[in-house]
CSV table of C-alpha atoms in Angstrom, one decimal:
chain,number,residue,atom,x,y,z
A,6,MET,CA,-32.0,86.4,111.5
A,7,THR,CA,-34.1,83.3,110.7
A,8,ALA,CA,-37.8,82.9,111.3
A,9,SER,CA,-37.5,81.2,114.6
A,10,SER,CA,-34.8,83.5,116.2
A,11,GLY,CA,-37.7,86.2,117.3
A,12,ASN,CA,-39.1,83.2,119.4
A,13,ALA,CA,-35.8,81.7,120.7
A,14,ARG,CA,-34.7,85.5,122.0
A,15,GLU,CA,-38.1,85.8,123.7
A,16,ALA,CA,-37.8,82.4,125.1
A,17,LEU,CA,-34.5,83.5,126.8
A,18,ALA,CA,-35.3,87.0,127.6
A,19,ALA,CA,-38.6,85.5,129.6
A,20,LEU,CA,-36.2,83.5,132.1
A,21,ASP,CA,-34.7,84.6,135.4
A,22,PRO,CA,-32.3,87.3,134.5
A,23,ARG,CA,-30.3,86.6,137.8
A,24,LEU,CA,-29.3,82.9,136.1
A,25,PRO,CA,-26.1,83.0,134.0
A,26,LEU,CA,-26.4,83.2,130.3
A,27,HIS,CA,-25.5,79.6,129.9
A,28,ALA,CA,-27.9,78.6,132.5
A,29,ARG,CA,-30.9,80.2,130.7
A,30,LEU,CA,-29.9,78.9,127.2
A,31,ARG,CA,-29.6,75.5,128.8
A,32,GLU,CA,-33.3,75.7,130.4
A,33,ALA,CA,-34.7,77.2,127.0
A,34,LEU,CA,-33.3,74.5,125.0
A,35,THR,CA,-34.5,71.8,127.4
A,36,THR,CA,-38.0,73.1,127.1
A,37,ARG,CA,-38.1,73.1,123.6
A,38,LEU,CA,-36.3,69.6,123.1
A,39,ARG,CA,-38.9,67.9,125.7
A,40,GLY,CA,-41.6,69.9,124.3
A,41,GLY,CA,-40.9,67.6,121.2
A,42,GLU,CA,-39.9,70.3,118.5
A,43,TRP,CA,-37.3,68.0,117.2
A,44,THR,CA,-37.7,64.1,116.3
A,45,PRO,CA,-34.5,61.7,116.6
A,46,SER,CA,-34.8,61.4,112.9
A,47,GLU,CA,-33.8,65.0,112.2
A,48,PRO,CA,-30.7,67.1,113.1
A,49,LEU,CA,-31.0,70.1,115.2
A,50,PRO,CA,-30.0,73.5,113.0
A,51,ALA,CA,-26.2,74.0,113.1
A,52,GLU,CA,-24.7,75.4,116.1
A,53,SER,CA,-24.0,78.7,114.4
A,54,GLU,CA,-27.4,78.9,113.5
A,55,LEU,CA,-28.8,78.2,116.8
A,56,ALA,CA,-26.3,80.7,118.4
A,57,GLN,CA,-27.5,83.3,116.1
A,58,ASP,CA,-31.3,82.5,116.9
A,59,TYR,CA,-30.7,83.0,120.7
A,60,GLY,CA,-28.3,85.8,120.1
A,61,VAL,CA,-25.5,84.2,121.9
A,62,SER,CA,-21.7,83.5,121.2
A,63,LEU,CA,-20.9,80.1,119.1
A,64,GLY,CA,-18.8,79.2,122.4
A,65,THR,CA,-21.8,79.4,124.7
A,66,MET,CA,-24.1,77.5,122.4
A,67,ARG,CA,-21.4,74.9,122.0
A,68,ARG,CA,-21.0,74.6,125.6
A,69,VAL,CA,-24.6,74.2,126.4
A,70,LEU,CA,-24.9,71.5,123.4
A,71,THR,CA,-22.2,69.7,125.1
A,72,GLU,CA,-23.9,69.7,128.6
A,73,LEU,CA,-27.1,68.4,127.1
A,74,VAL,CA,-25.2,65.5,125.2
A,75,ASP,CA,-23.6,64.7,128.8
A,76,GLU,CA,-26.8,64.7,130.4
A,77,GLY,CA,-28.2,62.2,127.9
A,78,LEU,CA,-31.1,64.6,126.2
A,79,LEU,CA,-29.0,65.1,123.0
A,80,GLU,CA,-26.7,62.8,120.9
A,81,ARG,CA,-23.8,63.6,118.2
A,82,ARG,CA,-23.8,61.4,115.4
A,83,GLN,CA,-20.6,61.5,113.4
A,84,GLY,CA,-20.7,63.7,110.4
A,85,SER,CA,-24.2,64.0,110.2
A,86,GLY,CA,-25.0,66.5,113.3
A,87,THR,CA,-26.7,66.8,116.7
A,88,TYR,CA,-30.1,64.8,117.4
A,89,LEU,CA,-32.7,64.4,120.1
A,90,ARG,CA,-31.5,60.9,121.9
A,91,ARG,CA,-33.6,57.7,121.8
A,92,MET,CA,-33.3,55.6,125.1
A,93,GLN,CA,-30.6,52.9,124.8
A,94,ALA,CA,-32.5,49.7,125.1
A,95,GLN,CA,-29.3,47.7,125.1
A,96,ASN,CA,-29.1,48.4,128.8
A,97,SER,CA,-32.5,46.8,129.4
A,98,LEU,CA,-32.4,43.7,132.0
A,99,PHE,CA,-34.4,41.8,129.4
A,100,ARG,CA,-31.2,41.8,127.2
A,101,PHE,CA,-29.9,39.5,130.0
A,102,PHE,CA,-32.0,36.5,128.9
A,103,ARG,CA,-29.7,34.2,127.3
A,104,HIS,CA,-30.5,32.3,124.1
A,105,HIS,CA,-28.0,30.3,122.4
A,106,ARG,CA,-29.2,31.6,118.7
A,107,GLN,CA,-29.1,35.4,120.1
A,108,GLY,CA,-26.0,37.1,118.9
A,109,ASP,CA,-26.7,40.6,118.1
A,110,ALA,CA,-30.0,39.8,116.2
A,111,VAL,CA,-33.1,41.5,117.3
A,112,PRO,CA,-35.6,38.7,118.5
A,113,THR,CA,-38.9,38.7,116.1
A,114,GLY,CA,-41.9,39.9,117.9
A,115,ARG,CA,-45.3,38.4,117.1
A,116,ILE,CA,-48.4,39.9,118.6
A,117,LEU,CA,-50.9,37.4,119.7
A,118,THR,CA,-53.9,39.6,120.9
A,119,ARG,CA,-54.5,43.3,120.9
A,120,GLU,CA,-57.2,44.9,122.7
A,121,THR,CA,-59.0,47.7,124.4
A,122,ARG,CA,-59.4,47.1,128.1
A,123,PRO,CA,-59.6,49.1,131.3
A,124,ALA,CA,-55.9,49.3,132.6
A,125,PRO,CA,-55.6,47.4,136.0
A,126,ALA,CA,-55.0,49.7,139.1
A,127,GLU,CA,-51.3,49.0,138.9
A,128,VAL,CA,-50.9,49.9,135.2
A,129,ALA,CA,-53.3,52.9,135.7
A,130,ARG,CA,-51.0,54.1,138.5
A,131,ALA,CA,-47.6,53.5,136.7
A,132,LEU,CA,-49.1,55.5,133.8
A,133,GLY,CA,-50.2,58.3,135.9
A,134,LYS,CA,-53.8,57.8,135.0
A,135,ARG,CA,-57.0,57.1,137.0
A,136,THR,CA,-57.9,53.5,137.6
A,137,GLY,CA,-60.1,52.2,134.6
A,138,THR,CA,-58.7,54.5,131.8
A,139,LYS,CA,-59.3,52.7,128.6
A,140,ALA,CA,-55.9,51.5,127.2
A,141,LEU,CA,-54.5,49.3,124.4
A,142,ARG,CA,-53.1,45.7,125.6
A,143,LEU,CA,-50.5,44.0,123.1
A,144,HIS,CA,-49.7,40.5,124.1
A,145,ARG,CA,-46.6,39.5,122.4
A,146,LEU,CA,-44.1,36.7,121.8
A,147,ARG,CA,-40.6,37.2,121.3
A,148,SER,CA,-38.6,34.5,119.5
A,149,TYR,CA,-35.3,33.7,118.2
A,150,ASP,CA,-35.7,31.3,115.2
A,151,ASP,CA,-39.2,30.7,115.7
A,152,GLU,CA,-37.9,29.8,119.5
A,153,PRO,CA,-39.9,31.5,122.1
A,154,PHE,CA,-37.9,33.0,125.0
A,155,LEU,CA,-40.0,35.9,126.0
A,156,VAL,CA,-43.7,36.7,126.5
A,157,GLU,CA,-44.7,40.3,126.7
A,158,ASP,CA,-47.7,42.1,128.3
A,159,ILE,CA,-47.8,45.8,127.0
A,160,TRP,CA,-49.9,48.7,128.2
A,161,LEU,CA,-50.6,51.7,126.1
A,162,PRO,CA,-52.6,54.7,127.3
A,163,LEU,CA,-55.5,56.0,124.9
A,164,PRO,CA,-56.2,57.8,123.1
A,165,ALA,CA,-52.4,58.8,122.6
A,166,PHE,CA,-52.0,55.2,121.1
A,167,ALA,CA,-54.9,55.1,119.1
A,168,PRO,CA,-52.9,54.7,115.8
A,169,VAL,CA,-51.4,51.7,117.3
A,170,ARG,CA,-54.7,50.2,117.9
A,171,ASP,CA,-56.1,51.0,114.3
A,172,VAL,CA,-52.9,50.0,112.2
A,173,GLU,CA,-52.7,47.0,110.4
A,174,LEU,CA,-50.7,44.3,112.5
A,175,THR,CA,-48.8,43.5,109.6
A,176,GLU,CA,-47.5,47.0,109.4
A,177,ILE,CA,-46.2,46.3,113.2
A,178,GLY,CA,-42.6,45.3,112.9
A,179,ASP,CA,-40.0,43.6,115.6
A,180,LEU,CA,-39.4,46.7,117.3
A,181,LEU,CA,-42.2,48.8,118.8
A,182,TYR,CA,-40.5,52.0,119.7
A,183,PRO,CA,-40.0,53.0,116.0
A,184,VAL,CA,-43.9,52.3,115.5
A,185,TYR,CA,-44.7,54.5,118.5
A,186,GLU,CA,-42.4,57.2,117.2
A,187,GLN,CA,-43.9,56.8,113.5
A,188,LEU,CA,-47.6,56.6,114.2
A,189,CYS,CA,-47.8,58.4,117.3
A,190,GLY,CA,-44.9,61.1,117.6
A,191,LEU,CA,-43.6,59.5,121.1
A,192,VAL,CA,-40.2,59.3,121.9
A,193,ILE,CA,-38.9,56.8,124.6
A,194,GLY,CA,-36.2,58.9,126.5
A,195,SER,CA,-35.7,56.9,129.6
A,196,ALA,CA,-37.2,53.9,131.5
A,197,ASP,CA,-37.3,52.3,135.3
A,198,GLU,CA,-37.1,48.5,135.3
A,199,GLU,CA,-37.7,46.5,138.1
A,200,LEU,CA,-36.9,42.4,138.0
A,201,TRP,CA,-38.3,39.7,140.3
A,202,VAL,CA,-38.8,36.0,140.0
A,203,GLU,CA,-42.2,34.7,139.9
A,204,LEU,CA,-43.8,31.1,139.2
A,205,ALA,CA,-45.2,30.4,135.4
A,206,ASP,CA,-49.0,30.3,135.2
A,207,ALA,CA,-50.4,27.9,132.7
A,208,GLU,CA,-50.4,30.2,130.0
A,209,VAL,CA,-46.9,31.6,130.2
A,210,ALA,CA,-45.8,28.0,130.6
A,211,GLU,CA,-47.5,27.0,127.6
A,212,LEU,CA,-45.9,30.0,125.6
A,213,LEU,CA,-42.4,29.5,126.8
A,214,GLY,CA,-42.5,25.6,126.7
A,215,CYS,CA,-42.1,24.7,130.4
A,216,ALA,CA,-44.0,23.1,133.2
A,217,PRO,CA,-46.6,25.5,134.9
A,218,GLY,CA,-44.8,26.4,138.6
A,219,GLU,CA,-41.5,26.7,136.6
A,220,PRO,CA,-39.7,30.0,137.9
A,221,VAL,CA,-39.6,33.0,135.5
A,222,VAL,CA,-38.1,36.2,135.7
A,223,VAL,CA,-39.9,39.2,135.3
A,224,VAL,CA,-38.9,42.3,134.1
A,225,GLU,CA,-41.1,45.2,134.5
A,226,ARG,CA,-40.7,48.5,132.4
A,227,VAL,CA,-42.2,51.7,132.9
A,228,ALA,CA,-40.9,53.8,129.7
A,229,ARG,CA,-41.4,57.8,129.7
A,230,THR,CA,-40.7,60.4,127.0
A,231,HIS,CA,-38.1,63.0,127.4
A,232,ALA,CA,-40.6,65.3,128.9
A,233,GLY,CA,-41.0,62.5,132.0
A,234,ASP,CA,-44.4,61.2,131.0
A,235,PRO,CA,-44.8,57.6,131.4
A,236,VAL,CA,-46.3,56.2,128.0
A,237,GLU,CA,-45.8,52.2,128.0
A,238,VAL,CA,-46.0,49.6,131.0
A,239,ARG,CA,-44.3,46.4,129.9
A,240,ARG,CA,-43.9,43.1,131.7
A,241,SER,CA,-41.4,40.8,129.9
A,242,ARG,CA,-41.5,37.2,131.4
A,243,GLY,CA,-38.9,34.7,130.4
A,244,LEU,CA,-37.5,31.2,132.0
A,245,ALA,CA,-35.7,31.9,135.2
A,246,SER,CA,-33.1,29.3,133.9
A,247,THR,CA,-32.1,31.2,131.0
A,248,PHE,CA,-31.5,34.5,132.7
A,249,ARG,CA,-27.8,35.5,134.1
A,250,TYR,CA,-27.2,39.3,135.1
A,251,ARG,CA,-23.7,40.7,135.8
A,252,VAL,CA,-22.7,43.9,137.3
A,253,GLU,CA,-19.5,45.4,138.5
A,254,ILE,CA,-19.5,47.0,141.9
A,255,ARG,CA,-16.8,49.7,143.2
B,17,MET,CA,13.1,66.4,152.3
B,18,THR,CA,11.4,63.5,154.2
B,19,ALA,CA,13.1,60.2,154.4
B,20,SER,CA,10.4,59.0,151.7
B,21,SER,CA,11.2,61.6,149.1
B,22,GLY,CA,14.2,59.9,147.9
B,23,ASN,CA,12.3,56.7,146.8
B,24,ALA,CA,9.3,59.1,145.8
B,25,ARG,CA,11.6,61.0,143.2
B,26,GLU,CA,13.3,57.9,141.9
B,27,ALA,CA,10.0,56.3,141.4
B,28,LEU,CA,8.7,59.3,139.4
B,29,ALA,CA,12.2,59.4,137.5
B,30,ALA,CA,11.9,55.8,136.3
B,31,LEU,CA,9.1,56.4,134.3
B,32,ASP,CA,8.8,57.0,130.4
B,33,PRO,CA,10.1,60.8,130.2
B,34,ARG,CA,8.0,61.1,127.2
B,35,LEU,CA,4.7,61.0,129.4
B,36,PRO,CA,3.6,64.3,130.9
B,37,LEU,CA,4.7,64.8,134.5
B,38,HIS,CA,1.0,64.6,135.8
B,39,ALA,CA,0.4,61.0,134.3
B,40,ARG,CA,3.7,60.0,135.5
B,41,LEU,CA,2.8,61.2,139.0
B,42,ARG,CA,-0.5,59.3,138.6
B,43,GLU,CA,1.2,56.2,137.5
B,44,ALA,CA,3.9,56.1,140.4
B,45,LEU,CA,0.9,57.0,143.0
B,46,THR,CA,-1.3,54.4,141.6
B,47,THR,CA,1.6,51.8,141.9
B,48,ARG,CA,2.3,52.5,145.6
B,49,LEU,CA,-1.5,52.5,146.4
B,50,ARG,CA,-2.2,49.2,144.7
B,51,GLY,CA,0.9,47.8,146.4
B,52,GLY,CA,-0.7,48.3,149.8
B,53,GLU,CA,1.6,51.0,151.1
B,54,TRP,CA,-1.4,52.8,152.9
B,55,THR,CA,-4.5,50.8,154.7
B,56,PRO,CA,-7.9,52.4,154.4
B,57,SER,CA,-7.5,53.3,158.1
B,58,GLU,CA,-4.5,55.5,157.9
B,59,PRO,CA,-4.6,58.9,155.7
B,60,LEU,CA,-2.0,59.8,153.2
B,61,PRO,CA,0.3,62.3,153.7
B,62,ALA,CA,-0.6,65.9,153.3
B,63,GLU,CA,-0.9,66.9,149.7
B,64,SER,CA,2.0,69.6,150.4
B,65,GLU,CA,4.1,66.9,152.1
B,66,LEU,CA,3.7,64.5,149.2
B,67,ALA,CA,4.3,67.3,146.5
B,68,GLN,CA,7.5,68.1,148.1
B,69,ASP,CA,8.5,64.3,148.1
B,70,TYR,CA,8.1,63.9,144.4
B,71,GLY,CA,9.3,67.3,143.5
B,72,VAL,CA,6.1,68.5,141.7
B,73,SER,CA,3.9,71.8,142.4
B,74,LEU,CA,1.1,71.4,144.6
B,75,GLY,CA,-1.1,72.0,141.8
B,76,THR,CA,0.0,69.1,140.4
B,77,MET,CA,-0.2,67.1,143.1
B,78,ARG,CA,-3.8,68.0,143.9
B,79,ARG,CA,-5.0,67.5,140.2
B,80,VAL,CA,-3.5,63.9,140.1
B,81,LEU,CA,-5.2,63.0,143.6
B,82,THR,CA,-8.4,64.3,142.5
B,83,GLU,CA,-7.9,62.0,139.4
B,84,LEU,CA,-7.5,59.1,141.7
B,85,VAL,CA,-10.6,60.0,143.8
B,86,ASP,CA,-12.5,60.1,140.6
B,87,GLU,CA,-11.3,56.9,139.4
B,88,GLY,CA,-12.4,55.3,142.9
B,89,LEU,CA,-8.7,54.4,144.1
B,90,LEU,CA,-8.8,57.2,146.8
B,91,GLU,CA,-11.4,59.0,148.9
B,92,ARG,CA,-11.7,62.0,150.7
B,93,ARG,CA,-13.3,62.2,154.1
B,94,GLN,CA,-14.4,65.2,155.5
B,95,GLY,CA,-12.1,67.3,158.0
B,96,SER,CA,-9.9,64.0,158.0
B,97,GLY,CA,-7.9,63.9,155.0
B,98,THR,CA,-7.3,61.2,151.8
B,99,TYR,CA,-7.6,57.6,152.1
B,100,LEU,CA,-7.4,54.3,150.2
B,101,ARG,CA,-11.1,53.5,149.2
B,102,ARG,CA,-12.8,50.6,150.5
B,103,MET,CA,-15.2,49.0,148.0
B,104,GLN,CA,-18.8,50.4,148.7
B,105,ALA,CA,-20.7,47.3,149.1
B,106,GLN,CA,-24.1,48.8,149.3
B,107,ASN,CA,-24.1,48.7,145.7
B,108,SER,CA,-24.1,44.7,146.1
B,109,LEU,CA,-27.1,42.9,144.4
B,110,PHE,CA,-27.8,41.0,147.7
B,111,ARG,CA,-28.9,44.3,149.0
B,112,PHE,CA,-31.7,43.6,146.8
B,113,PHE,CA,-33.1,40.9,149.0
B,114,ARG,CA,-35.9,42.6,150.8
B,115,HIS,CA,-36.6,41.7,154.6
B,116,HIS,CA,-39.4,43.5,156.4
B,117,ARG,CA,-36.9,43.9,159.7
B,118,GLN,CA,-34.1,45.5,157.4
B,119,GLY,CA,-33.9,49.1,157.3
B,120,ASP,CA,-30.5,50.3,157.3
B,121,ALA,CA,-29.0,47.5,159.6
B,122,VAL,CA,-26.3,45.0,158.9
B,123,PRO,CA,-27.8,41.7,159.2
B,124,THR,CA,-26.1,39.2,161.8
B,125,GLY,CA,-23.8,36.8,160.1
B,126,ARG,CA,-23.4,33.5,161.9
B,127,ILE,CA,-20.5,30.9,160.6
B,128,LEU,CA,-22.0,27.2,160.5
B,129,THR,CA,-18.8,25.7,159.3
B,130,ARG,CA,-15.1,26.6,158.7
B,131,GLU,CA,-12.8,24.2,157.2
B,132,THR,CA,-10.0,23.7,154.8
B,133,ARG,CA,-10.6,22.1,151.7
B,134,PRO,CA,-9.4,21.9,148.1
B,135,ALA,CA,-11.2,24.6,146.1
B,136,PRO,CA,-13.5,23.3,143.3
B,137,ALA,CA,-12.4,23.8,139.9
B,138,GLU,CA,-14.5,26.8,139.2
B,139,VAL,CA,-13.7,28.5,142.6
B,140,ALA,CA,-10.0,27.8,141.8
B,141,ARG,CA,-10.5,29.4,138.6
B,142,ALA,CA,-12.1,32.5,139.8
B,143,LEU,CA,-9.5,32.9,142.4
B,144,GLY,CA,-6.7,32.4,140.0
B,145,LYS,CA,-5.4,29.4,141.5
B,146,ARG,CA,-4.8,25.8,140.1
B,147,THR,CA,-7.8,23.3,140.8
B,148,GLY,CA,-7.2,21.6,143.9
B,149,THR,CA,-5.5,24.6,145.7
B,150,LYS,CA,-6.1,24.5,149.5
B,151,ALA,CA,-8.7,27.1,150.5
B,152,LEU,CA,-10.9,28.1,153.4
B,153,ARG,CA,-14.6,27.6,153.2
B,154,LEU,CA,-17.0,29.4,155.4
B,155,HIS,CA,-20.5,28.6,155.4
B,156,ARG,CA,-22.5,31.5,157.1
B,157,LEU,CA,-26.1,32.3,157.6
B,158,ARG,CA,-27.1,36.2,157.8
B,159,SER,CA,-30.4,37.0,159.5
B,160,TYR,CA,-32.4,39.9,160.8
B,161,ASP,CA,-33.5,39.2,164.1
B,162,ASP,CA,-33.0,35.5,164.2
B,163,GLU,CA,-34.9,35.4,160.8
B,164,PRO,CA,-32.5,33.7,158.3
B,165,PHE,CA,-32.5,35.4,154.8
B,166,LEU,CA,-29.2,34.5,153.1
B,167,VAL,CA,-27.1,31.5,153.0
B,168,GLU,CA,-23.5,32.1,152.2
B,169,ASP,CA,-20.7,29.9,150.9
B,170,ILE,CA,-17.3,32.0,151.0
B,171,TRP,CA,-13.8,30.5,149.6
B,172,LEU,CA,-10.6,32.2,150.5
B,173,PRO,CA,-7.2,31.4,149.1
B,174,LEU,CA,-4.7,29.7,151.4
B,175,PRO,CA,-2.1,30.8,152.9
B,176,ALA,CA,-3.0,34.2,152.6
B,177,PHE,CA,-6.3,33.9,154.5
B,178,ALA,CA,-4.5,31.6,157.4
B,179,PRO,CA,-5.5,34.0,159.9
B,180,VAL,CA,-9.3,33.8,159.4
B,181,ARG,CA,-8.5,30.1,159.7
B,182,ASP,CA,-6.8,30.2,163.0
B,183,VAL,CA,-8.7,33.2,164.8
B,184,GLU,CA,-11.5,32.3,167.4
B,185,LEU,CA,-15.0,31.8,165.6
B,186,THR,CA,-16.1,34.5,168.3
B,187,GLU,CA,-13.6,37.1,167.1
B,188,ILE,CA,-15.2,37.3,163.7
B,189,GLY,CA,-18.0,40.1,163.7
B,190,ASP,CA,-20.9,40.3,161.3
B,191,LEU,CA,-18.8,42.0,158.5
B,192,LEU,CA,-16.0,39.9,157.0
B,193,TYR,CA,-14.1,42.7,155.0
B,194,PRO,CA,-12.8,44.4,158.3
B,195,VAL,CA,-11.7,41.0,159.4
B,196,TYR,CA,-9.5,40.4,156.0
B,197,GLU,CA,-8.2,43.9,156.4
B,198,GLN,CA,-7.2,43.7,160.3
B,199,LEU,CA,-6.0,40.1,160.2
B,200,CYS,CA,-4.5,39.7,156.6
B,201,GLY,CA,-4.0,43.1,155.5
B,202,LEU,CA,-6.3,42.7,152.7
B,203,VAL,CA,-8.4,45.5,151.4
B,204,ILE,CA,-11.4,44.8,149.1
B,205,GLY,CA,-11.3,47.6,146.4
B,206,SER,CA,-13.7,45.8,143.8
B,207,ALA,CA,-15.7,43.0,142.7
B,208,ASP,CA,-17.8,41.5,139.8
B,209,GLU,CA,-21.2,40.1,140.8
B,210,GLU,CA,-23.6,37.8,138.6
B,211,LEU,CA,-27.0,36.9,139.5
B,212,TRP,CA,-29.1,33.9,138.8
B,213,VAL,CA,-31.7,31.6,139.7
B,214,GLU,CA,-31.7,28.1,140.9
B,215,LEU,CA,-33.8,25.7,143.0
B,216,ALA,CA,-33.3,25.4,146.5
B,217,ASP,CA,-31.3,22.3,147.8
B,218,ALA,CA,-32.3,20.5,151.0
B,219,GLU,CA,-29.8,22.0,152.8
B,220,VAL,CA,-30.5,25.8,151.6
B,221,ALA,CA,-34.2,25.0,152.0
B,222,GLU,CA,-33.7,24.0,155.6
B,223,LEU,CA,-31.6,26.8,156.2
B,224,LEU,CA,-34.1,29.6,154.9
B,225,GLY,CA,-37.2,27.8,156.0
B,226,CYS,CA,-38.4,26.8,152.6
B,227,ALA,CA,-39.4,23.8,150.7
B,228,PRO,CA,-37.1,22.2,148.5
B,229,GLY,CA,-37.2,23.1,145.1
B,230,GLU,CA,-38.4,26.8,146.0
B,231,PRO,CA,-36.7,29.4,143.8
B,232,VAL,CA,-33.6,31.0,145.2
B,233,VAL,CA,-31.9,33.8,143.8
B,234,VAL,CA,-28.1,33.5,143.7
B,235,VAL,CA,-25.7,36.3,144.1
B,236,GLU,CA,-22.0,35.3,143.1
B,237,ARG,CA,-19.3,37.6,144.0
B,238,VAL,CA,-15.9,37.6,143.1
B,239,ALA,CA,-13.9,40.4,145.2
B,240,ARG,CA,-10.4,41.5,144.1
B,241,THR,CA,-7.6,44.0,146.0
B,242,HIS,CA,-6.9,47.4,144.5
B,243,ALA,CA,-4.0,45.5,142.6
B,244,GLY,CA,-6.8,43.5,140.9
B,245,ASP,CA,-6.0,40.3,142.7
B,246,PRO,CA,-9.3,38.1,143.2
B,247,VAL,CA,-9.2,37.1,146.8
B,248,GLU,CA,-12.8,35.8,147.7
B,249,VAL,CA,-15.3,33.9,146.0
B,250,ARG,CA,-18.7,34.1,147.6
B,251,ARG,CA,-22.1,32.4,146.9
B,252,SER,CA,-25.2,34.3,148.5
B,253,ARG,CA,-28.5,32.6,148.3
B,254,GLY,CA,-31.8,34.0,149.4
B,255,LEU,CA,-35.3,33.2,148.7
B,256,ALA,CA,-36.4,34.4,145.1
B,257,SER,CA,-39.8,35.6,146.6
B,258,THR,CA,-37.8,38.3,148.8
B,259,PHE,CA,-35.7,39.7,146.0
B,260,ARG,CA,-36.8,42.9,143.9
B,261,TYR,CA,-34.2,44.7,141.9
B,262,ARG,CA,-34.8,48.1,140.1
B,263,VAL,CA,-32.5,50.0,137.6
B,264,GLU,CA,-32.9,53.2,135.4
B,265,ILE,CA,-32.3,53.1,131.8
B,266,ARG,CA,-31.2,56.2,129.4
């Protein structure tokens, strides 16, 4: 028995005994994963070790881990092990802004302003906070080869994101989710995105290099941790003329 | 043995014998379904009858039918049987145009013009035809309670759609796919849709009741039969201000 096996068996024993063993095991593991016991950077213990900790057969443990992979909570990395899964941002709608220099490259992200402000009502609501709650606002410009193609307005609740407020701006790279993970221990597990069209105001027009009143596509994302808590509200605006979205219907 | 069982067994026998029986059965049934032997209005024969026709066990037939249901080629209708599936147009992007009178109602469709024209190059290409091929063009206005919200430009290849050219316009209801099915025997199985934003020209502006130059969302759909043949190209245009699209990312 390892040090953690006592807790593991207790957690399993505390669940409704009328549920089949694999359902109880699944619930116990889900609770631990959502609670943030592992980050996406460290593998879970070996299946055999986990099976032993919970006092279940290797077959039962494998079955439940496979279910959690199918559900998207875990992922298997070839030759490396099983990990907490990060959200796959390549499904984001903002990927449908076309830029001729794009390819598979990540656009650069330059933070124009970083400030502490009371969250506007709709942002506070999306974050599950009271109106006027203190939040960190990042205003960011994303570019390919110095050609801007996306203006972003990002709201992060405080104090959870205080480390992002306090770190040197030069320490923040082109991607923010790794920063949230490293500085705040917050892993993004899923998001809702909504798309609509509006007309560029003077500020957006200047940043994107278009005339005010030109149509822009807005992608609003509310990102959540694996526990389901909303932790980021982001509005990305790009020229409508560069947007093209494709789906298959069955 | 029924009358069709000879053909069924022959079709199965003609396939690569190195494939497992269920894979051959799946291929044989797929070919028949894609070939249009059944319409979505008539159920397939009973599973036991099909099993007998192909000389396979009931278990093998059930397994393959379930696979074809999962794949989206067939659908089971409660208490009625198994049918060729129609495309589920409720997944269409044009459903994301919001109208206050909308609810679950089907908008009315009024055909403004119906004419035979050479297909423009990009339409011909999408239909897999040569540039200049003769096509039927329908210009249609979709409304809720006489309030227009969508202008549609529909291209249908000739002679396949000659019956739609020749039928009285009053015979064409608010939905076109049932008309394609009844008059032309063509069932829509899937579609690709692409979305972009453009500015309303004078004609679209007048029909939608906006100013020319106002942004409109265009949804272009290329609809296919179960055999994969493109048979309709449709561009639907609605006011961008009425469009809002939502997705979940994992």
